[in-house]
Coordinates of C-alpha atoms and ligand atoms in Angstrom, one line a residue:
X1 CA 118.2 115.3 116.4
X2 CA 116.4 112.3 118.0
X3 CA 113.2 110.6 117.7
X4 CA 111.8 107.6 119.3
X5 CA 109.4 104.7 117.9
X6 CA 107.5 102.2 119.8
X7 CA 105.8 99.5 119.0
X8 CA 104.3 95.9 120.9
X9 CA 104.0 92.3 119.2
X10 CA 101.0 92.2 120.6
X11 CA 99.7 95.4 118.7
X12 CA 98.8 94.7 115.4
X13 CA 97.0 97.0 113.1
X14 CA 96.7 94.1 110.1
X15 CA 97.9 91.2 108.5
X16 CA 99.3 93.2 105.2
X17 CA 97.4 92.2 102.1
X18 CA 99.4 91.9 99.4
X19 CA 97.5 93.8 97.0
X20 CA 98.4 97.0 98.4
X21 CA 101.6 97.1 96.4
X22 CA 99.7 96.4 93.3
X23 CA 100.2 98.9 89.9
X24 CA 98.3 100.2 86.7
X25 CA 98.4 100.2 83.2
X26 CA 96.3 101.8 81.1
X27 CA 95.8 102.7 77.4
X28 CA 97.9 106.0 77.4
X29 CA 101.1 107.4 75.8
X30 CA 103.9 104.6 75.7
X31 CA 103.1 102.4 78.8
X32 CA 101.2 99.7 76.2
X33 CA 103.4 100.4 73.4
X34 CA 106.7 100.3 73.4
X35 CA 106.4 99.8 77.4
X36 CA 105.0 96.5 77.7
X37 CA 104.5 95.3 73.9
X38 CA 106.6 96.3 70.9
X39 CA 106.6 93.6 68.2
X40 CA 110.0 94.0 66.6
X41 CA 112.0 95.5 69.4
X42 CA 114.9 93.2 70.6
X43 CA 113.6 93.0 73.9
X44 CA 110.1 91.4 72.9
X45 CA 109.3 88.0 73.2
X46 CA 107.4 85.6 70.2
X47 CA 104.5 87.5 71.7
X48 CA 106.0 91.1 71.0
X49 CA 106.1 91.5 75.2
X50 CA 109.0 93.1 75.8
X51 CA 111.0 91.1 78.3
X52 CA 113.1 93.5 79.7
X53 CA 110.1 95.2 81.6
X54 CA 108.7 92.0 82.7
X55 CA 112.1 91.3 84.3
X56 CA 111.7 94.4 86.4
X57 CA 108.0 93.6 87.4
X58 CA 109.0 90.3 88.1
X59 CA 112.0 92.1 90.6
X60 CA 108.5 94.7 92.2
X61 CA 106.5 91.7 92.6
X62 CA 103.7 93.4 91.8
X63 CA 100.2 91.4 93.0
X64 CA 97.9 93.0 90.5
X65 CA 97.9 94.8 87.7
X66 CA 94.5 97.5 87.3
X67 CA 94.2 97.6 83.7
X68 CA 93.0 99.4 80.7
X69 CA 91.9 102.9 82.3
X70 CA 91.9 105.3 83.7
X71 CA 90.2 108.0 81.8
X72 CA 90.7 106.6 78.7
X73 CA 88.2 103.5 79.8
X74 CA 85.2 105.9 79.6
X75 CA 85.0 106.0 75.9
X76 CA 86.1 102.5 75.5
X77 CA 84.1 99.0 73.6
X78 CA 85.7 96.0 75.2
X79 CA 84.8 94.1 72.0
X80 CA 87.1 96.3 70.0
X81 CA 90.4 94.7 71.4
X82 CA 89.1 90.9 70.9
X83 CA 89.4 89.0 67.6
X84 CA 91.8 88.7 64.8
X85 CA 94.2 91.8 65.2
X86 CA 93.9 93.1 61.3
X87 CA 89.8 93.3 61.9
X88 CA 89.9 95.7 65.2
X89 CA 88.9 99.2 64.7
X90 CA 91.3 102.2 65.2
X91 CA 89.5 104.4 67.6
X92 CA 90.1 107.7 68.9
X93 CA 90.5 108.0 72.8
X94 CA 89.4 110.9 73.4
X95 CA 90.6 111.1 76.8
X96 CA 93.7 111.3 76.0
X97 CA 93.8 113.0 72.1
X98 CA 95.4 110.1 70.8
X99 CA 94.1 106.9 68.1
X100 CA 94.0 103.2 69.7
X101 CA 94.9 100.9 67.3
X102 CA 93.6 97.7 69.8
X103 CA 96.4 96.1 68.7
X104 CA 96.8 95.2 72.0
X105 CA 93.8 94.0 73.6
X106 CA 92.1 92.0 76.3
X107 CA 93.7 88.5 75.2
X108 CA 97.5 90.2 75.2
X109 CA 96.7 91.8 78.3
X110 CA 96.0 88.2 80.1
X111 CA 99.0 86.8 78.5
X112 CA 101.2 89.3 79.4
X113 CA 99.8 89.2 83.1
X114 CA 100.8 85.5 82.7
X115 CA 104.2 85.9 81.6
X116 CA 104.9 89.2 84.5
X117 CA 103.3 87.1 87.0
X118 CA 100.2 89.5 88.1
X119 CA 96.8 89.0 88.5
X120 CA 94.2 91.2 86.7
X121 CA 92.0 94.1 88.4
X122 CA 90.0 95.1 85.2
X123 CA 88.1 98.6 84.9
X124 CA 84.4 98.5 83.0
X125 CA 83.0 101.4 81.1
X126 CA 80.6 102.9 83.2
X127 CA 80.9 106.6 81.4
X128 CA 79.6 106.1 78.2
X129 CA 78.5 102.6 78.7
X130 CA 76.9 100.5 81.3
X131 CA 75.0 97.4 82.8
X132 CA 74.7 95.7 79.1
X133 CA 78.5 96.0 78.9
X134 CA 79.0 95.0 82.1
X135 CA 77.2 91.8 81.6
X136 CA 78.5 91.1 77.9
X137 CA 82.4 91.6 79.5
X138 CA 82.4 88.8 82.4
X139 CA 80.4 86.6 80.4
X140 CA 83.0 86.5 77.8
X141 CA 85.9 86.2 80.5
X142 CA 84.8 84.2 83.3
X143 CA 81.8 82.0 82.0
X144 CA 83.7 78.7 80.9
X145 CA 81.8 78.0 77.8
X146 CA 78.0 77.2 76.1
X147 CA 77.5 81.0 75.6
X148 CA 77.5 83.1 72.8
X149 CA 80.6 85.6 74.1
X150 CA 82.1 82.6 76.3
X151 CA 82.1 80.2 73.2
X152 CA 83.9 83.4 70.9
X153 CA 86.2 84.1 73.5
X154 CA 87.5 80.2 73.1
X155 CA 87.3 80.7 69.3
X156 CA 89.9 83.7 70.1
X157 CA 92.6 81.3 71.4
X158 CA 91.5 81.2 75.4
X159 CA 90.0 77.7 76.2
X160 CA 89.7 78.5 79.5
X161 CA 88.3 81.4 81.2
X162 CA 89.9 84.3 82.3
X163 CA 88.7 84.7 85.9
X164 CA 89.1 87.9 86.5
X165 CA 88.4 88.3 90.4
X166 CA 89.0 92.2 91.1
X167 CA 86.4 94.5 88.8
X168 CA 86.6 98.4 89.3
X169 CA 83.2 100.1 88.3
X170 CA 84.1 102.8 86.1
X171 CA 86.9 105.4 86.6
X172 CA 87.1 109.0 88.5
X173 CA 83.3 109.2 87.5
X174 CA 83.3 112.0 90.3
X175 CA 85.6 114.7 87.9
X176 CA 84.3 117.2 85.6
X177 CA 86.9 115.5 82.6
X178 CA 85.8 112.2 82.7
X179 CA 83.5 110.8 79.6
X180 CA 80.5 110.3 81.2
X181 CA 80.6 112.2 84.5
X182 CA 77.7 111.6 86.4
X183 CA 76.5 113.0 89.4
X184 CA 76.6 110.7 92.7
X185 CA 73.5 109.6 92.4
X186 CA 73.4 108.5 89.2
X187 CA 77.0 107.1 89.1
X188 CA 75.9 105.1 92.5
X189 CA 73.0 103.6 91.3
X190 CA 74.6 102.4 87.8
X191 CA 77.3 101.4 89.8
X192 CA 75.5 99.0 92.2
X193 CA 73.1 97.8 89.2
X194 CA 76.5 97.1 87.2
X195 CA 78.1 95.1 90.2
X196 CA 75.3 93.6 91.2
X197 CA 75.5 92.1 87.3
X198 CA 78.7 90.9 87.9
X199 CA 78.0 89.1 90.6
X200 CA 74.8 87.4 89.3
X201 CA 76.9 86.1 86.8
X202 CA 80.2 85.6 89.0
X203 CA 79.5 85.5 92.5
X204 CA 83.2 84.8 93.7
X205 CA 84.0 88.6 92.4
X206 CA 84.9 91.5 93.9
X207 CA 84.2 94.8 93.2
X208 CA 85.3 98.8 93.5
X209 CA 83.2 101.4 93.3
X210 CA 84.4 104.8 92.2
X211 CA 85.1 107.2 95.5
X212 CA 86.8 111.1 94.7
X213 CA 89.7 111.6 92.5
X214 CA 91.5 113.6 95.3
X215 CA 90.4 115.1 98.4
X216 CA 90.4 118.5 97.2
X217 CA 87.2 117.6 94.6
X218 CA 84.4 119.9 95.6
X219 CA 82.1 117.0 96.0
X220 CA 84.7 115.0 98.4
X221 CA 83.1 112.8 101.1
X222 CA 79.5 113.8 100.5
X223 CA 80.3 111.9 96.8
X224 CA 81.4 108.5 99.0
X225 CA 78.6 108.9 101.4
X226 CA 75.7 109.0 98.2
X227 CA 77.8 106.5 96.1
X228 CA 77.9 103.9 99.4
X229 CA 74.1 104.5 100.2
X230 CA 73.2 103.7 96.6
X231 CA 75.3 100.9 95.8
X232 CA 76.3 99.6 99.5
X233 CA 75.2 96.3 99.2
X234 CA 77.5 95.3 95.7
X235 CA 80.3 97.5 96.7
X236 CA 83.4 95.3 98.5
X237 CA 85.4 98.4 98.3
X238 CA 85.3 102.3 97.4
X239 CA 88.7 103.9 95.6
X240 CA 90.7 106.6 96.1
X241 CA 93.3 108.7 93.9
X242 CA 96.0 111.3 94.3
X243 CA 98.8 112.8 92.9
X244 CA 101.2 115.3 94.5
X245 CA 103.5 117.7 92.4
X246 CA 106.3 120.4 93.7
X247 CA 105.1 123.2 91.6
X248 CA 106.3 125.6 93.9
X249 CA 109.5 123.7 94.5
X250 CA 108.9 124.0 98.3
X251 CA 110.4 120.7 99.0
X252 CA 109.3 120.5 103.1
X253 CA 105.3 121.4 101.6
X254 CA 105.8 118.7 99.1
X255 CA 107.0 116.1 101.2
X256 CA 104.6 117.0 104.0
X257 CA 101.7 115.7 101.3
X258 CA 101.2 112.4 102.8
X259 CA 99.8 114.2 105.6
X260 CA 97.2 114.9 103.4
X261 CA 97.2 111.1 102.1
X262 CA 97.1 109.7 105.9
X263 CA 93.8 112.2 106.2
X264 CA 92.2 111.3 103.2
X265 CA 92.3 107.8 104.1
X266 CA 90.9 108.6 107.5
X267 CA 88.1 110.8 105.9
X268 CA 86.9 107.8 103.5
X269 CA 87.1 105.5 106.4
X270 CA 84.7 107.8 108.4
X271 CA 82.8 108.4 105.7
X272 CA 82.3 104.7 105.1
X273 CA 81.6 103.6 108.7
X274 CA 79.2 106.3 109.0
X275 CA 77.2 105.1 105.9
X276 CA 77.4 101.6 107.7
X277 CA 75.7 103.0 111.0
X278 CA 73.0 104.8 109.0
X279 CA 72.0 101.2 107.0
X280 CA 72.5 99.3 110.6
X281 CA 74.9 96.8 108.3
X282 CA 77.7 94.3 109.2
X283 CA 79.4 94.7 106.3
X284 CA 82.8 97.0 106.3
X285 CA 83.7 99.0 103.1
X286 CA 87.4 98.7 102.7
X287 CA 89.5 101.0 100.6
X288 CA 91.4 100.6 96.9
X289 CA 93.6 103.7 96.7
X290 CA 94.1 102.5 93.0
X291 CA 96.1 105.7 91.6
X292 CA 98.5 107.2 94.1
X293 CA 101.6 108.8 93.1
X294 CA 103.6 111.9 92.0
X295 CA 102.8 113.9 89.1
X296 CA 103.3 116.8 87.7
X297 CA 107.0 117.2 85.5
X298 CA 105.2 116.6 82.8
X299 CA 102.7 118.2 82.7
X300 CA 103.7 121.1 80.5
X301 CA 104.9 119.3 77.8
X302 CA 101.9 117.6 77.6
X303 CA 100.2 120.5 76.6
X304 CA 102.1 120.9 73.6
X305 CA 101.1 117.2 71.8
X306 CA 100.3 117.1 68.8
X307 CA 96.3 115.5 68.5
X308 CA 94.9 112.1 67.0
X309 CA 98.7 110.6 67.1
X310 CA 99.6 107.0 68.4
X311 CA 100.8 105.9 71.9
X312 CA 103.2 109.9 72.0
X313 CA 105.3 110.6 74.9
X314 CA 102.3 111.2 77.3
X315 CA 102.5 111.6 81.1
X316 CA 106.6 111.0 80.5
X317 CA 107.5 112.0 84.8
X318 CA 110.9 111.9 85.4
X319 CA 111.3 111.2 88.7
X320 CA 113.9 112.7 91.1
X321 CA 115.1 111.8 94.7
X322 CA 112.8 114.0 96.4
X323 CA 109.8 112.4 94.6
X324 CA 111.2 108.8 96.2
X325 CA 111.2 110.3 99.3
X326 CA 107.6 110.8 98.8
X327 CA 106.4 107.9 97.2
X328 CA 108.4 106.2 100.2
X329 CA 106.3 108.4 102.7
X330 CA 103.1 107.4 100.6
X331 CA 104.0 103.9 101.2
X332 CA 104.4 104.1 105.0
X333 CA 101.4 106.0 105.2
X334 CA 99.4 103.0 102.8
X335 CA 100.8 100.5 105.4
X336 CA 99.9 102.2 108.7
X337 CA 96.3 102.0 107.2
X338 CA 96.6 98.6 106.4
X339 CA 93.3 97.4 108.7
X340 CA 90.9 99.5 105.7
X341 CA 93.5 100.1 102.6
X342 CA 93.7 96.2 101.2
X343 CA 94.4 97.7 97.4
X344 CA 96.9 100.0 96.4
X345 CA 98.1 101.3 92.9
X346 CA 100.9 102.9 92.0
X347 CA 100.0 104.9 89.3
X348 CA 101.4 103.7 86.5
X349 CA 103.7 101.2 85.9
X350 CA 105.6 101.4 82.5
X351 CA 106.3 104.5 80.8
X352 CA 103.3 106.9 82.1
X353 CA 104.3 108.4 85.5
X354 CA 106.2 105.2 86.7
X355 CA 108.8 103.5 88.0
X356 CA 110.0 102.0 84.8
X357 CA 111.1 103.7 81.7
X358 CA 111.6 101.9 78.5
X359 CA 113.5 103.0 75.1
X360 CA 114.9 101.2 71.9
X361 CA 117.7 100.0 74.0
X362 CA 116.4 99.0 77.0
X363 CA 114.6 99.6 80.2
X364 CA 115.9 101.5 84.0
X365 CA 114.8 102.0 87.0
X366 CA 113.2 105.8 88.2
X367 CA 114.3 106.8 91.8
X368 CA 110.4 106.2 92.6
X369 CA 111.6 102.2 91.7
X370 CA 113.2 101.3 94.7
X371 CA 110.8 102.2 97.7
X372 CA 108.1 100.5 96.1
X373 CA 110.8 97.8 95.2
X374 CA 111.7 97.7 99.5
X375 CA 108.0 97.7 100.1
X376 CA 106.5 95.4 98.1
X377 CA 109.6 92.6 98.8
X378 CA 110.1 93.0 102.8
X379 CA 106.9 94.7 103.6
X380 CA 104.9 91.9 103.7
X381 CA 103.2 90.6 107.2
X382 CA 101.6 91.9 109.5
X383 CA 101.7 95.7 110.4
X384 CA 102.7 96.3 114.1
X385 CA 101.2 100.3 115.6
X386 CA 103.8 102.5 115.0
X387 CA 104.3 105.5 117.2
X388 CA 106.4 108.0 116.7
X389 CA 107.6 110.5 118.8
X390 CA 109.4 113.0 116.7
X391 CA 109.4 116.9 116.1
X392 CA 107.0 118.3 113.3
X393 CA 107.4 121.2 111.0
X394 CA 104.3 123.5 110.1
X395 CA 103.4 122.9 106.3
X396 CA 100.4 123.6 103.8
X397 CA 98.8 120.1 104.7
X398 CA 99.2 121.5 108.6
X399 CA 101.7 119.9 111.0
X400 CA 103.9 117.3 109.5
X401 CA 106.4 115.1 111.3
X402 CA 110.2 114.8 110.3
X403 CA 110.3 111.2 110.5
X404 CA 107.5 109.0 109.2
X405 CA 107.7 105.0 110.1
X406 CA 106.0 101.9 110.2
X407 CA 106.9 98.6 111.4
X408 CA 106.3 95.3 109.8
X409 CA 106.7 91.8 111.5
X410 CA 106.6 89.0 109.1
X411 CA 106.5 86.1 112.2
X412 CA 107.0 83.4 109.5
X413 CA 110.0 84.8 108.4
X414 CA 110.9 86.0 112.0
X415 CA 111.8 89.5 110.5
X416 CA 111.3 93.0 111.9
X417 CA 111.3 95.4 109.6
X418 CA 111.5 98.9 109.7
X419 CA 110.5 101.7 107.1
X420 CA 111.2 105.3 107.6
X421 CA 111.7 108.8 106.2
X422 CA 113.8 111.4 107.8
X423 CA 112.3 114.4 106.1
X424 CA 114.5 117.3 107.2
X425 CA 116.5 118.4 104.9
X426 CA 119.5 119.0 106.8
X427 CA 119.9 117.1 110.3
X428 CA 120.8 113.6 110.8
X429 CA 118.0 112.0 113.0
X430 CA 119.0 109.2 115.6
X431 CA 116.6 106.5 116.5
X432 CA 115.5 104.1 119.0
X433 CA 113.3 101.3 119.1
X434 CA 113.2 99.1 121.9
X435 CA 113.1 95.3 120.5
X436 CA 113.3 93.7 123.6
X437 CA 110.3 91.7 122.5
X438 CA 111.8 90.1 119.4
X439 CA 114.9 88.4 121.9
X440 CA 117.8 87.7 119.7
X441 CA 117.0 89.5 116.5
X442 CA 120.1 91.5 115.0
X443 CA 120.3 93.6 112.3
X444 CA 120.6 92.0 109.0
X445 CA 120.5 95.6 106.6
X446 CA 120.2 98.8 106.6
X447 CA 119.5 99.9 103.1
X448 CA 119.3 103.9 102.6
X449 CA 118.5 106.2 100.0
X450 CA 120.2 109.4 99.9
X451 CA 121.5 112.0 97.7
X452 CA 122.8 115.1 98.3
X453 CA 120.5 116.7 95.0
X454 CA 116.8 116.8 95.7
X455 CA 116.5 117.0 92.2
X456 CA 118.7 114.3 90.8
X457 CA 117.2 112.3 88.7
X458 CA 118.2 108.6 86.7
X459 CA 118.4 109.0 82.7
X460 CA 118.7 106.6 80.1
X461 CA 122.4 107.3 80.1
X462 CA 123.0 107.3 83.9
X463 CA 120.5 104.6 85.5
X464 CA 122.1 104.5 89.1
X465 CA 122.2 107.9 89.5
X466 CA 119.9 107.3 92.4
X467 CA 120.4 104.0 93.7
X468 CA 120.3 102.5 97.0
X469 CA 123.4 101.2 99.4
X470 CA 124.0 99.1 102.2
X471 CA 124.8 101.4 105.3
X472 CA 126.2 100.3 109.1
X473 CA 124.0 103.1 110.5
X474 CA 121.9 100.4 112.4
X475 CA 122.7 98.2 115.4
X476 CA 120.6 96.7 118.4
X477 CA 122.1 97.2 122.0
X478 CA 120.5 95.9 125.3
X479 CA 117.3 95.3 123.6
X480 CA 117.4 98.4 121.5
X481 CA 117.5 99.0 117.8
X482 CA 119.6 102.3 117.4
X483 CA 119.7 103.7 113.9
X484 CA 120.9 107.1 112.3
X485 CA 118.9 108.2 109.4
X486 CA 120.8 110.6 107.5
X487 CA 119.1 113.7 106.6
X488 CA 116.7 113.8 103.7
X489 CA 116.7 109.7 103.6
X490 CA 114.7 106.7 102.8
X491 CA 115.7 103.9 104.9
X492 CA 115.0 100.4 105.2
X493 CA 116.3 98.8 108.5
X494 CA 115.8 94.8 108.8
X495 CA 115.8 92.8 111.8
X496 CA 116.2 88.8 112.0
Ligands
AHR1 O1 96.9 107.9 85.8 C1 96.6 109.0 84.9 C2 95.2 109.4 85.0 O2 95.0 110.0 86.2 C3 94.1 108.3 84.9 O3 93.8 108.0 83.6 C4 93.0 109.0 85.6 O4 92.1 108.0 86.2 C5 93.6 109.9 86.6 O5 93.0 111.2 86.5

């Protein structure tokens, strides 16, 4: 089969920013302990950080990290993870059924960031807290000192302040399970009283307000439109979350689910621009799709954990090639919105529906590692129009195309670079791209990811199971970049 992409130098969609391949960890199951800090393991550092997962965060270059919830930052008091370790309170979470120990707090978190290289986006509690917090929290990390919290926060080891730039307001406050659910109104007004804080006290910040958890919410879109009329002035940027699972294990309906994604994006970006006609404003909402991934393996088993426990096996996905085929497809789609998405989160990072898994002995790679890997190292730039012109097949998120693509011309670099998904499960696809444009540039790789089992998966035991290769499936002739993507394949196809 054969599909054709165009694209022009001269039409850009955006400069990528670079926080769109950025991550989360939050206080659940084994992503803080034992994923990123374990005190005594042979992996962790004077610190207790376990080296071995910075290593692989270090490989993702991830921008930012969003960080401590998630659901379990609506029941959460900041001032619990500050100050000598043996004095914080063990708290139940009752997000998640589990204890907190705040072993690991807000200092460790900043030190760790340090060591991995990222930059914090840090979640308030706006469920069962609010302005008061709000104020207390960026006084003790941004203020340099003179104040009561800045001053404690120097007696805590950190002379200088912590700067944190990127502040979410509150988590998911649209769902029925979140501590604290509020209805738009009141969630948009404490919201835009809370950032409007904030930036009294730190005007150089920038903050997110809380849009739907997933376009299927009953409250979708009319939730953004309140939320940005109450709190439009504050708000730099409104979020968005989803997760896709294969319940039905009707592979072409699961990977048609960025077709969802693309029109979920669009939706927000309506929804946003329209709030902007109806206030006559000059200012453009952008968008912080600050949990997207796939989840749903475990979801059974975690119906079975014991209560009141510390950091269990919680939200443990193992993730097989067709879910890297999606989180590929989620990626493209991220990028081909690139002019309103400027954050992005994988949701997570360590341990808790991610990339990276972690045990006594040491730390691999899920198949869900290496598109985000491709995408966050050589899809940086500026994102060139895509078209595609390719065959679709009918699914439950309506017509979904075989291939999906995106283009990515880093002029510093002077590389071309192409992503792309062939989607059908059984036929080879064969490409064209006229490059005429970019004179001279040959192919330097063609990196694909393949497997003949959908549902393999990479284990402890067997960590390339799923791994990426080097291919010769891509050439340019007469000004045309000709490629074969095998069937059910994530490629990567540079140009230089
Ligand atoms: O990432 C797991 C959970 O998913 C987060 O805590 C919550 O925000 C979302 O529902």
């Amino acid at each position: 089969k054969q599909a054709r992409i165009s694209i022009d130098r001269e039409v850009e969609v955006s400069r990528v920013d670079e926080r769109i391949f950025s991550s989360f960890i939050e206080h659940l199951g084994r992503a803080v302990y034992e994923g990123i800090y374990q005190p005594g393991s042979k992996f962790a550092d004077e610190d207790g950080l376990r080296t071995d997962t910075i290593d692989l965060i270090k490989e993702l270059k991830v921008p930012y990290v969003r960080y401590p919830g998630g659901n379990f930052v609506s029941g959460f008091k900041w001032e619990d993870s500050v100050g000598p370790v043996s004095q914080r309170p063990h708290r139940i979470d009752p997000a998640w059924g589990v204890i907190e120990t705040n072993e690991f707090g807000l200092h460790e978190f900043m030190n760790w960031a340090k060591k991995a290289d990222v930059k914090p986006m840090y979640t308030i509690n706006l469920g069962t807290r609010g302005v008061s917090e709000a104020k207390d929290v960026i006084e003790y990390c941004n203020i340099k000192s003179g104040t009561y919290l800045s001053d404690l926060r120097r007696k805590n080891g950190a002379e200088e302040p912590f700067g944190i730039k990127l502040w979410c307001l509150g988590n998911e406050m649209d769902g029925p399970w979140q501590m604290g659910h509020k209805t738009a109104r009141e969630y948009g007004r404490i919201a835009h009283e809370a950032g409007r804080m904030l930036k009294f006290i730190d005007p150089s910040v920038e903050c997110v307000a809380c849009g739907s958890s997933n376009s299927s919410m009953p409250t979708f879109a009319s939730w953004e439109r309140t939320v940005l009329e109450e709190s439009y002035d504050t708000t730099d940027y409104i979020s968005l979350h989803t997760y896709y699972g294969n319940r039905d294990n009707n592979t072409p309906d699961f990977l048609a689910s960025s077709v969802d994604m693309d029109q979920f994006i669009s939706s927000v970006v309506a929804t946003c621009d329209y709030v902007k006609a109806v206030k006559r404003s000059n200012k453009k909402i952008n968008l912080s799709f600050d949990e997207w991934n796939v989840w749903y393996h475990s979801n059974e088993a975690d119906t079975k954990l014991e209560k009141w426990v510390q950091h269990p096996h919680q939200l443990e996905d193992i993730y097989n090639f067709e879910d890297a085929l999606l989180v590929g497809s989620m990626l493209i789609t991220l990028l081909r919105h690139a002019d309103r998405v400027k954050i992005a989160c994988l949701a997570q990072l360590v341990n808790v529906i991610a990339p990276i898994m972690t045990s006594d002995t040491g730390a691999w790679k899920q198949t869900i590692f290496y598109p985000y890997l491709h995408a966050s190292t050589m899809g940086r730039g500026t994102v060139l129009n895509t078209a595609v012109k390719v065959d679709t097949y009918e699914s439950k998120h309506g017509d979904a195309p075989f291939v999906d693509a995106v283009v990515i011309a880093d002029e510093g670099q002077e590389t071309l670079t192409l992503f792309a998904v062939n989607k059908d499960l059984k036929s080879d696809y064969s490409v064209t791209m006229d490059v005429r444009q970019f004179e001279g540039y040959q192919v330097q790789e063609h990196i694909l990811l393949t497997n003949e089992d959908l549902k393999a998966v990479n284990t402890e035991e067997k960590p390339d199971n799923v791994a990426p290769v080097f291919c010769q499936n891509s050439k340019v002739e007469d000004g045309t970049l000709k490629s074969v993507l095998p069937a059910r394949s994530w490629n990567v196809v540079r140009l230089k």
